[in-house]
Amino acid sequence: MQKPDFKEAKTTDKRPYVTKKFQLEKKYKNSFQGKTYFMKTYGCQMNEHDSEMIEAILQEMGFQKEENYEQADLILLNTCSIRENAHHKAFGMLGRCKHLKEKRPDLMIGLCGCMSQEEIVVEEVLKHYPFLNFVVGTHNFYKIPELLTTSLKEGLQVEVYSREQDLIEQIPMDRKATYKAYVNIIYGCDKFCTYCIVPYARGRQRSRKKEDILEEIKELITEGYQEVTLLGQNVNAYGKDLYESYGFGELLEDVAKTKIPRIRFVTSHPWDFTDHMIDLIAKYPNIMPSIHLPVQSGSSSILKKMGRRYTRENYLELVKKLKAKIPNLALSTDIIVGFPGESEEDFEETLSLVKLCKYDNAFTFIYSPRVGTPALKLKDQIEESVKEERLQRLNKIVNHYFLENNKKLVGTKQQVLIEGRSPKQKDAYFGYTETNKLVNIQGKDLPIGKIISIEIMEAKTWSLDGRAN
Ligand code: 5AD
Ligand code: SF4
């Protein structure tokens, strides 16, 4: 059984990776005709997008989607390991699967995603969940057809690599929406922030070739897509591993020139954000003025311990430039409270930074120690009750600014991409502004999948109410 090794995951591999095309072997096509699958995805957009590919592969194998896990022939969990609670949720679900399996021995169960990349998870599965069909890592989910088929004869298959392998292109995708799409531009992360498990779970930085990315976007345009989100753990590092002088700025400009109406990108590391990128966002109207710029902490000494490679001052300087050049900018961030050694003064620096940046949105987290990361070994771990209290204080302030910023939009008209009918209200729709704010809209027969002008009537903390004219 292969178990991933964090030490190996961290070693530098100068071997150039090879790009290969995905093709489902003939023997697996429709080999599960008449069977159903239930897919549960945890975590970030990267996982959501991986699931779009995994589901398309399952469908090529003949599986049909089933929304109720209790009815499905195959249950697949695409897991996240960024914080401990994501772990607990997935193991909770595995517990429910165990009960189902006792009643239905022919039930097939698979585990994929970031948790599969953790040695302790693989050990736990071998010990307590040996009835699973397969555990497959983030570097090789396209091997599911082979693993599942073999497992039916030979039992649990574990295939997890510590290191990234070749880059696979042309994997089919079952995209969740017909008007907005995720497009991977770079896989993995080389930053090794001291609290973060991602570089181990997803491997080193590997950029997709610019031609492959642009081709995918051109196809999306012909299919009528209105919006692409360029995905990467750190999109700003795009191209560094592949080209001498073609980076994220150049790619962003080439994507803007395709004339797709809306371009977004996540996530940006402040360290790699260049003036050239800022100028491009300001210049091209189809690059949305909405930037996710995780700060993590407002204290330079904590940032240093986190291995973030910028200071509070560097970050504030960057935000100042962004706000000056992009007047309608919506800024969002990620913040961690309770990192080891975070004093009350450090935390107050985070609060004061939030007051200066006035974020439009912020994802706030309690520091969660992850096995294998350097921060786990740091002294001065903060007490749970202190972390909780800091999170509440922080949330109160970030929420205040969400509402303040939203209030400024009341009475204005905003371009909104209509995404669907409101699940709660009759004759109501929902969509997102250019600045990525959710708008609930009163109106009849609105065009789903199109961008229209909406008058903003009311502001709430996490959404706006609007009216179609
Ligand atoms: N504990 C808490 N939050 C974390 N994040 C990453 N690792 C951890 C951790 N160990 C947060 C960071 C990152 C976001 C995706 O998750 O804020 O930007
Ligand atoms: Fe994790 Fe840091 Fe990489 Fe983001 S930049 S994925 S926080 S290591």
Coordinates of C-alpha atoms and ligand atoms in Angstrom, one line a residue:
M1 CA 0.0 0.0 0.0
Q2 CA 1.4 3.4 -0.9
K3 CA 1.2 6.0 1.8
P4 CA 2.3 9.6 1.1
D5 CA 5.4 10.9 2.8
F6 CA 5.5 14.6 3.7
K7 CA 9.3 14.7 3.6
E8 CA 9.3 13.4 0.1
A9 CA 6.6 15.9 -0.9
K10 CA 8.8 18.7 0.2
T11 CA 11.9 17.7 -1.7
T12 CA 12.7 19.6 -4.9
D13 CA 12.3 17.6 -8.1
K14 CA 13.9 19.2 -11.1
R15 CA 12.5 16.7 -13.4
P16 CA 10.4 18.5 -16.0
Y17 CA 6.9 17.2 -15.9
V18 CA 5.2 15.8 -19.0
T19 CA 1.8 16.9 -20.3
K20 CA -0.4 13.9 -21.3
K21 CA -3.9 13.7 -22.7
F22 CA -6.6 11.9 -20.8
Q23 CA -8.4 9.2 -22.6
L24 CA -10.7 6.7 -20.9
E25 CA -9.6 3.2 -21.9
K26 CA -12.2 1.5 -24.1
K27 CA -12.7 -1.4 -21.6
Y28 CA -14.0 1.1 -18.9
K29 CA -16.5 2.9 -21.2
N30 CA -20.0 2.3 -20.0
S31 CA -18.7 -0.5 -17.9
F32 CA -20.9 0.6 -15.0
Q33 CA -24.0 1.2 -17.1
G34 CA -27.2 1.3 -14.9
K35 CA -25.2 2.1 -11.7
T36 CA -25.5 5.4 -9.9
Y37 CA -23.0 7.6 -8.0
F38 CA -23.3 10.1 -5.2
M39 CA -20.5 12.7 -5.0
K40 CA -19.8 14.8 -1.9
T41 CA -17.3 17.6 -2.3
Y42 CA -15.7 19.4 0.6
G43 CA -13.5 22.5 0.6
C44 CA -12.4 25.0 -2.0
Q45 CA -13.1 25.8 -5.6
M46 CA -10.1 23.6 -6.6
N47 CA -11.9 20.6 -5.2
E48 CA -15.2 21.7 -6.7
H49 CA -13.5 21.8 -10.1
D50 CA -11.8 18.4 -9.6
S51 CA -15.2 17.0 -8.8
E52 CA -16.5 18.4 -12.1
M53 CA -13.8 16.3 -13.8
I54 CA -14.3 13.2 -11.7
E55 CA -18.1 13.2 -12.3
A56 CA -17.5 13.5 -16.0
I57 CA -15.2 10.4 -15.9
L58 CA -17.8 8.5 -13.9
Q59 CA -20.5 9.4 -16.4
E60 CA -18.2 8.1 -19.2
M61 CA -18.0 4.9 -17.3
G62 CA -21.8 4.7 -17.5
F63 CA -22.7 5.9 -14.0
Q64 CA -25.7 8.2 -13.4
K65 CA -25.8 10.9 -10.8
E66 CA -27.9 10.2 -7.6
E67 CA -28.6 13.0 -5.2
N68 CA -29.5 10.8 -2.2
Y69 CA -26.4 9.0 -0.9
E70 CA -28.5 6.2 0.6
Q71 CA -29.7 5.2 -2.8
A72 CA -26.4 5.4 -4.7
D73 CA -24.3 2.4 -5.8
L74 CA -21.1 4.4 -5.5
I75 CA -20.4 7.0 -2.8
L76 CA -17.4 9.2 -3.5
L77 CA -16.0 11.7 -1.1
N78 CA -13.8 14.5 -2.5
T79 CA -12.2 15.6 0.8
C80 CA -10.4 18.7 2.2
S81 CA -7.7 18.8 4.8
I82 CA -7.1 22.5 5.3
R83 CA -8.6 22.5 8.8
E84 CA -9.5 19.8 11.3
N85 CA -13.3 20.3 11.0
A86 CA -13.2 19.4 7.4
H87 CA -11.5 16.1 8.5
H88 CA -14.2 15.4 11.0
K89 CA -17.0 16.0 8.5
A90 CA -15.5 13.5 6.1
F91 CA -14.9 10.9 8.7
G92 CA -18.5 11.5 10.0
M93 CA -19.7 10.7 6.5
L94 CA -17.5 7.6 6.3
G95 CA -19.1 6.4 9.5
R96 CA -22.6 6.7 7.9
C97 CA -21.2 4.9 4.8
K98 CA -20.0 2.1 7.2
H99 CA -23.6 1.5 8.4
L100 CA -24.9 1.5 4.8
K101 CA -22.3 -1.0 3.7
E102 CA -23.4 -3.3 6.5
K103 CA -26.9 -3.3 5.0
R104 CA -25.8 -3.3 1.4
P105 CA -22.5 -5.2 1.0
D106 CA -22.3 -4.4 -2.7
L107 CA -22.1 -0.6 -2.0
M108 CA -18.9 0.9 -3.5
I109 CA -17.1 3.7 -1.6
G110 CA -14.2 5.8 -2.6
L111 CA -12.1 8.6 -1.0
C112 CA -10.2 11.2 -3.0
G113 CA -9.0 14.7 -2.6
C114 CA -6.6 16.3 -0.1
M115 CA -7.2 14.0 2.9
S116 CA -6.1 11.1 0.8
Q117 CA -2.6 12.8 0.7
E118 CA -2.2 12.5 4.4
E119 CA -0.4 9.5 5.8
I120 CA -2.5 9.5 9.0
V121 CA -5.7 9.3 7.0
V122 CA -4.5 6.4 4.9
E123 CA -3.5 4.6 8.1
E124 CA -6.9 5.3 9.6
V125 CA -8.7 3.9 6.5
L126 CA -6.6 0.8 6.4
K127 CA -7.3 0.2 10.1
H128 CA -11.0 1.2 10.4
Y129 CA -12.5 1.4 6.9
P130 CA -10.9 -1.5 5.0
F131 CA -14.2 -2.1 3.2
L132 CA -13.6 1.0 1.0
N133 CA -13.0 0.4 -2.7
F134 CA -10.2 2.9 -3.2
V135 CA -8.3 5.9 -1.8
V136 CA -6.8 8.0 -4.5
G137 CA -4.7 11.2 -4.2
T138 CA -5.0 14.6 -5.8
H139 CA -2.3 13.8 -8.3
N140 CA -4.0 10.8 -9.9
F141 CA -7.8 10.9 -9.6
Y142 CA -8.0 10.2 -13.3
K143 CA -7.1 6.6 -12.3
I144 CA -10.4 6.0 -10.6
P145 CA -11.8 3.8 -13.5
E146 CA -8.9 1.3 -13.1
L147 CA -8.9 1.4 -9.3
L148 CA -12.6 0.9 -8.9
T149 CA -12.7 -2.0 -11.4
T150 CA -9.7 -3.7 -9.8
S151 CA -11.2 -3.2 -6.3
L152 CA -14.2 -5.3 -7.2
K153 CA -12.0 -8.3 -7.6
E154 CA -9.1 -7.5 -5.2
G155 CA -10.6 -5.2 -2.5
L156 CA -9.3 -1.8 -1.3
Q157 CA -6.9 -0.1 -3.7
V158 CA -4.7 2.7 -2.4
E159 CA -2.9 4.9 -4.9
V160 CA -1.5 8.0 -3.5
Y161 CA 1.8 9.7 -4.6
S162 CA 3.7 12.0 -2.3
R163 CA 4.9 14.0 -5.3
E164 CA 3.1 15.4 -8.2
Q165 CA 3.2 13.4 -11.4
D166 CA 2.6 14.4 -15.0
L167 CA 0.1 17.0 -15.9
I168 CA -3.0 15.6 -17.5
E169 CA -4.9 17.6 -20.1
Q170 CA -8.3 17.1 -21.8
I171 CA -10.0 15.5 -18.8
P172 CA -13.7 15.7 -19.5
M173 CA -15.8 18.1 -17.3
D174 CA -19.3 18.0 -16.1
R175 CA -19.5 21.8 -15.4
K176 CA -22.0 22.8 -12.7
A177 CA -23.2 25.9 -14.6
T178 CA -23.6 26.7 -18.2
Y179 CA -22.7 30.4 -17.9
K180 CA -19.7 30.5 -15.6
A181 CA -16.7 28.1 -15.4
Y182 CA -13.6 27.4 -13.5
V183 CA -10.4 27.1 -15.5
N184 CA -7.3 25.7 -13.8
I185 CA -4.1 27.7 -14.7
I186 CA -1.7 26.4 -12.1
Y187 CA -1.7 23.4 -9.8
G188 CA 0.0 23.1 -6.4
C189 CA 1.9 25.7 -4.3
D190 CA 5.5 26.3 -3.5
K191 CA 5.0 28.9 -0.8
F192 CA 5.0 26.5 2.2
C193 CA 3.3 28.9 4.6
T194 CA 4.1 27.3 7.9
Y195 CA 0.4 26.5 8.9
C196 CA -0.7 25.1 5.5
I197 CA -1.0 21.6 4.3
V198 CA -1.8 22.5 0.7
P199 CA 1.8 22.2 -0.7
Y200 CA 1.9 18.6 0.6
A201 CA -1.6 17.7 -0.5
R202 CA -1.4 19.3 -3.9
G203 CA 2.3 19.3 -4.8
R204 CA 4.7 21.8 -6.2
Q205 CA 3.7 24.6 -8.6
R206 CA 2.9 23.4 -12.1
S207 CA 1.5 25.8 -14.7
R208 CA -0.6 24.6 -17.5
K209 CA 0.6 25.6 -21.0
K210 CA -0.9 29.0 -22.1
E211 CA -2.1 27.5 -25.3
D212 CA -4.2 24.8 -23.4
I213 CA -5.7 27.5 -21.2
L214 CA -6.6 29.8 -24.0
E215 CA -8.0 27.0 -26.1
E216 CA -10.3 26.0 -23.2
I217 CA -11.5 29.5 -22.7
K218 CA -12.2 30.0 -26.4
E219 CA -14.3 26.8 -26.4
L220 CA -16.2 28.1 -23.3
I221 CA -17.0 31.3 -25.3
T222 CA -18.4 29.4 -28.2
E223 CA -20.5 27.5 -25.8
G224 CA -22.0 30.8 -24.5
Y225 CA -20.1 31.1 -21.2
Q226 CA -20.1 34.6 -19.7
E227 CA -17.6 34.2 -16.9
V228 CA -14.4 32.3 -16.2
T229 CA -12.6 32.0 -12.9
L230 CA -8.9 31.3 -13.3
L231 CA -8.0 28.9 -10.6
G232 CA -4.8 28.3 -8.7
Q233 CA -3.5 28.2 -5.1
N234 CA -1.4 31.1 -6.1
V235 CA -2.4 32.3 -9.6
N236 CA 0.2 35.1 -9.5
A237 CA 3.0 32.6 -9.7
Y238 CA 1.6 31.4 -13.1
G239 CA 4.3 30.7 -15.7
K240 CA 7.3 30.9 -13.4
D241 CA 7.9 27.2 -13.7
L242 CA 7.4 27.2 -17.5
Y243 CA 8.3 30.4 -19.2
E244 CA 11.1 33.0 -19.1
S245 CA 8.9 36.0 -19.7
Y246 CA 5.3 35.0 -19.7
G247 CA 3.6 35.3 -16.3
F248 CA 0.2 35.8 -14.9
G249 CA 0.0 39.4 -16.2
E250 CA 0.6 38.2 -19.8
L251 CA -1.9 35.4 -19.4
L252 CA -4.5 37.7 -17.9
E253 CA -4.1 40.1 -20.8
D254 CA -4.4 37.3 -23.4
V255 CA -7.6 36.0 -21.6
A256 CA -9.0 39.6 -21.5
K257 CA -8.4 39.8 -25.3
T258 CA -10.6 36.8 -25.9
K259 CA -13.5 39.2 -25.0
I260 CA -15.1 36.7 -22.5
P261 CA -17.4 39.2 -20.6
R262 CA -16.1 38.4 -17.1
I263 CA -12.8 37.2 -15.8
R264 CA -12.1 36.5 -12.2
F265 CA -9.1 34.8 -10.5
V266 CA -8.4 33.2 -7.2
T267 CA -6.2 33.1 -5.2
S268 CA -3.5 35.8 -5.2
H269 CA -0.6 35.8 -2.9
P270 CA 0.3 39.4 -2.0
W271 CA 4.0 38.6 -2.5
D272 CA 3.7 38.0 -6.2
F273 CA 1.2 40.8 -7.1
T274 CA 3.0 43.1 -9.6
D275 CA 2.2 46.7 -10.7
H276 CA 1.7 45.3 -14.2
M277 CA -1.2 43.1 -13.0
I278 CA -2.8 46.1 -11.2
D279 CA -2.6 48.1 -14.4
L280 CA -4.2 45.3 -16.4
I281 CA -7.1 45.0 -14.0
A282 CA -7.6 48.7 -14.3
K283 CA -7.4 48.7 -18.1
Y284 CA -9.6 45.8 -19.2
P285 CA -13.3 46.2 -18.4
N286 CA -13.8 42.4 -18.6
I287 CA -11.3 41.8 -15.8
M288 CA -13.6 42.1 -12.8
P289 CA -12.6 44.6 -10.1
S290 CA -12.8 42.0 -7.4
I291 CA -9.6 40.7 -5.8
H292 CA -9.2 38.1 -3.1
L293 CA -6.0 39.0 -1.3
P294 CA -5.4 36.8 1.8
V295 CA -3.6 38.8 4.5
Q296 CA -3.8 36.0 7.2
S297 CA -2.6 38.4 10.0
G298 CA -2.0 42.2 10.5
S299 CA 1.1 41.7 12.6
S300 CA 4.5 41.6 10.9
S301 CA 6.0 39.3 13.5
I302 CA 3.2 36.7 13.1
L303 CA 3.4 37.1 9.3
K304 CA 7.1 36.2 9.6
K305 CA 6.3 33.1 11.7
M306 CA 3.7 32.1 9.1
G307 CA 6.3 32.4 6.4
R308 CA 4.2 34.8 4.4
R309 CA 7.1 36.8 2.9
Y310 CA 5.5 40.2 3.3
T311 CA 5.1 42.6 6.2
R312 CA 2.0 44.5 7.4
E313 CA 3.4 47.6 5.7
N314 CA 4.1 45.8 2.3
Y315 CA 0.5 44.6 2.4
L316 CA -1.0 48.0 3.2
E317 CA 1.1 49.6 0.5
L318 CA -0.3 47.0 -2.1
V319 CA -3.9 47.7 -1.0
K320 CA -3.3 51.4 -1.3
K321 CA -2.0 51.0 -4.9
L322 CA -4.9 48.7 -5.8
K323 CA -7.5 51.1 -4.4
A324 CA -5.9 54.1 -6.1
K325 CA -5.8 52.4 -9.6
I326 CA -9.1 50.5 -9.4
P327 CA -11.7 52.9 -8.1
N328 CA -14.6 50.4 -7.8
L329 CA -12.4 47.6 -6.3
A330 CA -14.0 45.1 -4.0
L331 CA -11.4 43.5 -1.8
S332 CA -11.7 40.3 0.1
T333 CA -9.3 38.4 2.3
D334 CA -8.6 35.3 4.5
I335 CA -7.6 35.8 8.1
I336 CA -6.4 33.3 10.7
V337 CA -6.7 34.0 14.4
G338 CA -4.8 32.3 17.2
F339 CA -1.6 31.3 15.3
P340 CA 1.0 30.1 17.8
G341 CA 2.5 33.0 19.7
E342 CA -0.2 35.5 18.6
S343 CA -0.4 38.0 21.5
E344 CA -3.3 40.4 22.2
E345 CA -1.2 43.2 20.6
D346 CA -0.6 41.1 17.5
F347 CA -4.3 40.4 17.3
E348 CA -5.1 44.0 17.7
E349 CA -2.9 44.8 14.8
T350 CA -5.1 42.5 12.7
L351 CA -8.1 44.4 13.8
S352 CA -6.5 47.7 13.0
L353 CA -5.5 46.4 9.5
V354 CA -9.1 45.3 8.9
K355 CA -10.2 48.9 9.7
L356 CA -7.7 50.3 7.2
C357 CA -8.6 47.8 4.4
K358 CA -12.4 47.9 4.9
Y359 CA -12.8 44.5 3.2
D360 CA -15.9 43.7 1.2
N361 CA -15.7 40.1 2.2
A362 CA -13.4 38.1 4.6
F363 CA -13.1 34.4 5.4
T364 CA -12.0 34.2 9.0
F365 CA -10.6 31.1 10.5
I366 CA -9.3 29.8 13.8
Y367 CA -5.8 28.4 13.5
S368 CA -6.0 24.7 13.1
P369 CA -2.8 22.7 13.7
R370 CA -2.1 20.3 10.8
V371 CA 0.1 17.2 11.1
G372 CA 3.2 17.6 9.0
T373 CA 3.3 21.4 8.9
P374 CA 6.1 23.3 10.7
A375 CA 3.7 25.5 12.8
L376 CA 2.6 22.3 14.6
K377 CA 5.9 22.3 16.4
L378 CA 5.8 26.0 17.4
K379 CA 5.6 26.7 21.1
D380 CA 2.9 29.0 22.6
Q381 CA -0.1 27.3 21.0
I382 CA -3.1 29.5 21.9
E383 CA -5.9 28.3 24.1
E384 CA -9.1 27.4 22.3
S385 CA -11.2 29.8 24.4
V386 CA -8.9 32.7 23.4
K387 CA -9.0 31.8 19.7
E388 CA -12.9 31.7 19.9
E389 CA -13.1 35.0 21.6
R390 CA -10.7 36.6 19.0
L391 CA -12.7 35.2 16.1
Q392 CA -15.9 36.7 17.5
R393 CA -14.3 40.1 17.9
L394 CA -12.8 39.9 14.4
N395 CA -16.1 38.9 12.9
K396 CA -17.9 41.8 14.4
I397 CA -15.6 44.2 12.8
V398 CA -15.4 42.5 9.3
N399 CA -19.2 42.3 9.2
H400 CA -19.5 46.0 10.0
Y401 CA -17.5 46.8 6.9
F402 CA -19.4 44.3 4.6
L403 CA -22.6 46.2 5.5
E404 CA -21.0 49.7 5.2
N405 CA -19.6 48.8 1.7
N406 CA -22.9 47.3 0.6
K407 CA -24.9 50.4 1.7
K408 CA -22.8 52.6 -0.7
L409 CA -24.4 50.7 -3.6
V410 CA -28.0 51.4 -2.6
G411 CA -29.6 53.5 -5.4
T412 CA -26.9 52.6 -8.0
K413 CA -27.3 50.3 -11.0
Q414 CA -25.1 47.3 -11.2
Q415 CA -24.4 44.8 -13.9
V416 CA -25.5 41.5 -12.6
L417 CA -25.0 38.0 -14.1
I418 CA -28.3 36.3 -13.4
E419 CA -27.6 32.8 -12.1
G420 CA -31.0 31.3 -11.3
R421 CA -34.3 31.5 -9.4
S422 CA -34.2 32.3 -5.7
P423 CA -34.7 29.1 -3.7
K424 CA -36.8 31.0 -1.2
Q425 CA -38.9 33.7 -2.9
K426 CA -41.4 33.4 -5.7
D427 CA -40.8 35.7 -8.7
A428 CA -37.2 36.3 -7.5
Y429 CA -33.8 35.6 -9.0
F430 CA -30.2 35.8 -7.8
G431 CA -27.0 36.8 -9.4
Y432 CA -23.6 38.5 -8.8
T433 CA -22.3 42.0 -9.5
E434 CA -19.0 42.6 -11.1
T435 CA -17.6 43.0 -7.6
N436 CA -18.9 39.5 -6.8
K437 CA -21.7 40.6 -4.5
L438 CA -24.8 38.4 -4.2
V439 CA -28.0 40.2 -5.3
N440 CA -31.5 38.9 -4.8
I441 CA -33.7 40.4 -7.5
Q442 CA -37.4 40.9 -7.8
G443 CA -38.5 40.4 -11.4
K444 CA -40.4 38.2 -13.8
D445 CA -38.8 36.1 -16.6
L446 CA -35.3 37.3 -16.1
P447 CA -32.7 35.9 -18.5
I448 CA -30.7 33.2 -16.6
G449 CA -27.1 33.2 -17.7
K450 CA -27.1 36.8 -19.0
I451 CA -25.7 40.0 -17.6
I452 CA -28.3 42.7 -17.1
S453 CA -28.6 46.1 -15.2
I454 CA -30.1 45.9 -11.8
E455 CA -31.1 48.7 -9.5
I456 CA -29.9 48.1 -5.9
M457 CA -32.7 48.8 -3.4
E458 CA -31.4 47.6 -0.1
A459 CA -28.1 46.5 1.5
K460 CA -27.7 43.6 3.9
T461 CA -24.4 42.3 5.5
W462 CA -24.0 39.4 3.0
S463 CA -26.2 40.4 0.1
L464 CA -28.1 43.1 -1.7
D465 CA -31.7 43.4 -2.8
G466 CA -32.3 44.6 -6.3
R467 CA -35.0 45.3 -8.9
A468 CA -34.9 44.6 -12.6
N469 CA -36.2 47.5 -14.6
Ligands
5AD1 N1 -5.7 26.8 10.1 C1 -6.6 27.7 9.8 N2 -6.8 28.2 8.6 C2 -6.0 27.8 7.6 N3 -5.9 28.2 6.3 C3 -5.0 27.4 5.7 N4 -4.4 26.6 6.6 C4 -5.0 26.8 7.8 C5 -4.9 26.3 9.1 N5 -4.0 25.4 9.4 C6 -6.8 29.2 5.7 C7 -5.9 30.4 5.2 C8 -6.1 30.2 3.7 C9 -7.4 29.6 3.6 C10 -7.8 28.9 2.3 O1 -7.5 28.7 4.7 O2 -6.5 31.6 5.6 O3 -5.9 31.4 3.0
SF4_2 FE1 -1.2 27.4 1.6 FE2 0.4 29.6 1.7 FE3 0.2 28.1 -0.6 FE4 -1.9 29.6 0.2 S1 0.2 30.4 -0.4 S2 -1.9 27.4 -0.5 S3 -1.8 29.5 2.4 S4 1.1 27.4 1.4

